[in-house]
Amino acid sequence: MADLLLLLLRVLCLCSVVPLAVAAARPGNVTIGALFTFNSVIGRSAAAAIDLAVADVNRDAAVLNGTRLSVVAQDTKCSGFVGTIQALQLMEKKVVAVVGPQSSGIAHVVSHVVNELHVPLLTFAATDPALASSQYPYLLRAARGDDASQMAAVADIVAFYGWRQVAAVYADTDHGRGGVDALGDALEPHRARIALRAPFPPGAGSAAMADLLVQVSLAESRVIVVHVSPDSGLAVFSAARSLGMMAAGYVWIATDWLAAAIDSSSSSSHPANHPKSTMGLIQGVLTLRRYSPDSPAKRALAMASRSKHLNAYGLAAYDSVWTAARAIDAFLADGLDVTFSDDPRLQAEQSGSNSTLRLGALKVFDQGPRLLEKLLLSNSTGITGALRFGADRSLVDPVYEVLNVGGTGVRRVGFWSNRTRLSLAAPDTKKNGSSSQQGLYSVIWPGETTATPRGWVFPNNGRPLRIGVPWRTTYRQFVSKDGTSPDGASGYCVDVFKAAVSLLPYPVPFSFVLFGDGEKNPSYGDLVSKVANDEFDAAVGDVSIVTNRTRVVDFTQPYVESGLVIVSPVKEKNPNAWAFLKPFTGAMWAVTGAFFLFVGAVVWVLEHRFNPDFRGSPRKQLVTIFWFSFSTMFFAHRENTVSTLGRMVLIIWLFVVLIINSSYTASLTSILTVQQLSTGIQGLDGLIASAEPIGYQVGSFAKSYMMEELNVPESRLKELAIDDYASSLQLGPHNGGVAAIVDELPYVDLFLSTNCQFKTVGQEFTKSGWGFAFQRDSPLAVDLSTAILTLSENGDLQRIHDKWLNPGQCDGATQGADVTAAADRLNLGSFWGLFLISGVACFLALLVYFARILCQYGKYKLAGGEPPGEDDPSSSSSSVSPERKPPVRRPERLRSIRELMTFVDMKEAEVKRAIRRKSSDDGRRQPDRSIASSAGASSFSVSTV
């Protein structure tokens, strides 16, 4: 038993020692690789940063716990081919991770290698947005921000200053093309675009660079975005300076390569130490720099690397080494081994080939997926900020400084982040990037000016603007061909355009090109399409601003208000002796007359017992009812109402009469004074409901509007020249003409000014205007809009209008308000509510009145009263005379109804006196009956005795 216990103790001790031995079995050395171009601005900074980072990691006992970190660097020599070979050689040395490469092109190739060998790749300088694709799971972007984020910053700067187009100068590489594509995507939401792409081949000389910039100088845009490498970028500005392109009016925006070149060219952080030759090339340029928040670690690194020329890329390389070291430490802490194994595919390829390539030396890192997992879970703080990867395997929260080069240094004018966009203060990531100060500080632009450049000029290639002008054949005063004019065109629209151009602060060369065949008015939709297709630079004329056109071109501010109106012929008024009956329909007259009589009868019933004016002989009472009924129409009735119910009914009825009288008067006035339409079309609703043909002007958008918006069938639409308007309307729809014409208000005004027999009906059913059409994103459209507003304010626009568009002998379309339809009569549907209120009031009054009558009649019967009549006992003697026959006995029901009707006809005062008299008589009879009873008893006693 003792031996068994001893054995168990030994087993337990052995189990407790084994984990300690495993945990202590860390490798003595772990190797990582580094890929970059040694002799480059980024490479020199990265080499110094990586050496400092490895030294700091090995110096810190809390990292790697005794394991030494070593680095193997390979020079890619800025070549995709050499970089691939160097990457393969690096993998032969069994590295567990690779820092680099700096080139996006090499990163694309090397990513395929690390995918197969399971070696994580931490790139600190490759900024191509395509590298974030899921195609490269082992590539992590250890730099804060890529070309997508910094191009978003550039686009926000462009939008902040209101520029609409830029020219892009870039190296024709994966890095350059990817960045410019990202710039185009970022500009699109701001309605801006890349007007010119100017790529140059890698290694281009100064002559090739100058030729390229000459093309840029001939372009319209003066906002130039430069996206190149730090090693070749300054050559762009050197050529630009020699061509005079660093003068006032130009805008140069460089991506973060320029800040890296400036930082690397200084022997210290003080801006006064920048070489004057370098700073003299880039005066007034805006550039971006990856933002690194100030911290004690950053200051300590700056002190340790004062002669190392560290830039933002070097700081990212420094943090990349630390990120890899911490992930390796977590990897080893889990007890994982650093082991490599052969790839069977590479072994088979090597054995079956006579090649001297050592493919078999490439090993697969067995625990690569686990180390990649540790890297993706990194969450620490480095020199550049938080070291935490997002879902796209890039560091989160990219922030850029916006720098302005001036004098011997650079000046920070703002910040950009994907949360705050442009801001004056550094975004606080702890507060979710909130910042209340939006925008940028003032900038000193090229030419040492603080005025914001316009950002564009007319191209210096000698070609004036091609302005399409419609060749109108009718109403030439708007715009048409003019052989006597040096411009070849004249008219109201042409003069407005020339006046607006004269107000611009810069010259605008242009030439008019007539559009049309001179036989009929051209299609304005086709004219706008030619502007959108770059056949014309702009269109000047009576071009309406409609929705489908604004989708393809940009319009200026409208210089003429317009809209579609309906023109219809008008017939002369004929005298009519019975015109006074027209305001009301037959049903309206019948119901109104019936209600006059009904209300008069109700008032008579309510007033009959109280008011002597409503009593008398049957003939007199009938006349009173008729007189009182119709006299209320004129509020001239002489009979006064005394009952409460009668007054209530009369007040409501007088209100109804007031409304009817007012409506009748207004309708009759309109019928007797306005002109009448000869067709049933009296507005938009009648136009749609009618089945008659409708005319429209040749080339007008009215056809498409009526078909698409109003659903008018094409078979009803008839194309007309303005000269045919009058004849078509006079013929009418049944004689080959049209019932109405739909056209724009300016044309209709001119037409009606000389054709008084036609008028507009209804209201304008579209609100638009005429404007000058330009190609999309043309800055000239904005400037001309401002000029048109100036013309309107100073009165020049009205003077041009009066010069060309003089009115004729008619008042024009303003007479349209005097036109109505003959069938516009008042019907019962407009007044049934008033009649209902009056009828309900009468019914309720009668109900209350008869309820009171029945109640009073009951009291009267209980009091013993009998209405006077032939059957009244009080009217005959107590004994029947032998000479007279006894009265005929009627049925009890008929007798009761007759008594009730007789009671209703009695005066109210008589009924009350009768009730009071009966009550007093009953009071006097009660004592008499008592005396009589006593007397009777005495007599009975005496007689009995």
mmCIF file of N, CA and C in Angstrom, residues 22 25-27 331-332 334-340 365-368:
data_model
loop_
_atom_site.group_PDB
_atom_site.id
_atom_site.type_symbol
_atom_site.label_atom_id
_atom_site.label_comp_id
_atom_site.label_asym_id
_atom_site.label_seq_id
_atom_site.Cartn_x
_atom_site.Cartn_y
_atom_site.Cartn_z
ATOM 1 N N VAL A 22 7.574 22.502 -20.538
ATOM 2 C CA VAL A 22 7.088 22.890 -21.862
ATOM 3 C C VAL A 22 7.066 24.398 -21.993
ATOM 4 N N ALA A 25 10.290 25.967 -22.613
ATOM 5 C CA ALA A 25 11.000 25.570 -23.828
ATOM 6 C C ALA A 25 10.778 26.573 -24.941
ATOM 7 N N ARG A 26 11.095 27.858 -24.707
ATOM 8 C CA ARG A 26 11.007 28.898 -25.731
ATOM 9 C C ARG A 26 12.252 28.845 -26.594
ATOM 10 N N PRO A 27 12.100 29.170 -27.869
ATOM 11 C CA PRO A 27 13.296 29.184 -28.721
ATOM 12 C C PRO A 27 14.200 30.334 -28.320
ATOM 13 N N PHE A 331 2.101 34.246 -29.111
ATOM 14 C CA PHE A 331 2.162 32.950 -29.786
ATOM 15 C C PHE A 331 2.976 31.948 -28.966
ATOM 16 N N LEU A 332 4.158 32.383 -28.490
ATOM 17 C CA LEU A 332 5.024 31.483 -27.704
ATOM 18 C C LEU A 332 4.437 31.229 -26.326
ATOM 19 N N ASP A 334 1.507 30.602 -25.620
ATOM 20 C CA ASP A 334 0.542 29.509 -25.725
ATOM 21 C C ASP A 334 1.231 28.153 -25.852
ATOM 22 N N GLY A 335 2.572 28.139 -25.770
ATOM 23 C CA GLY A 335 3.298 26.876 -25.851
ATOM 24 C C GLY A 335 3.440 26.339 -27.251
ATOM 25 N N LEU A 336 3.322 27.217 -28.273
ATOM 26 C CA LEU A 336 3.416 26.767 -29.658
ATOM 27 C C LEU A 336 4.874 26.775 -30.110
ATOM 28 N N ASP A 337 5.221 25.832 -30.949
ATOM 29 C CA ASP A 337 6.576 25.724 -31.469
ATOM 30 C C ASP A 337 6.675 26.423 -32.820
ATOM 31 N N VAL A 338 7.888 26.889 -33.107
ATOM 32 C CA VAL A 338 8.179 27.470 -34.408
ATOM 33 C C VAL A 338 8.753 26.362 -35.273
ATOM 34 N N THR A 339 7.890 25.753 -36.065
ATOM 35 C CA THR A 339 8.312 24.618 -36.892
ATOM 36 C C THR A 339 7.943 24.870 -38.335
ATOM 37 N N PHE A 340 8.712 24.310 -39.244
ATOM 38 C CA PHE A 340 8.502 24.449 -40.673
ATOM 39 C C PHE A 340 8.458 23.074 -41.300
ATOM 40 N N PHE A 365 5.426 27.533 -42.912
ATOM 41 C CA PHE A 365 5.374 27.794 -41.477
ATOM 42 C C PHE A 365 4.119 27.112 -40.935
ATOM 43 N N ASP A 366 4.331 26.066 -40.151
ATOM 44 C CA ASP A 366 3.207 25.234 -39.709
ATOM 45 C C ASP A 366 2.213 26.012 -38.843
ATOM 46 N N GLN A 367 2.723 26.831 -37.977
ATOM 47 C CA GLN A 367 1.847 27.575 -37.065
ATOM 48 C C GLN A 367 1.531 28.978 -37.589
ATOM 49 N N GLY A 368 1.718 29.188 -38.894
ATOM 50 C CA GLY A 368 1.423 30.508 -39.472
ATOM 51 C C GLY A 368 0.004 30.992 -39.228
#
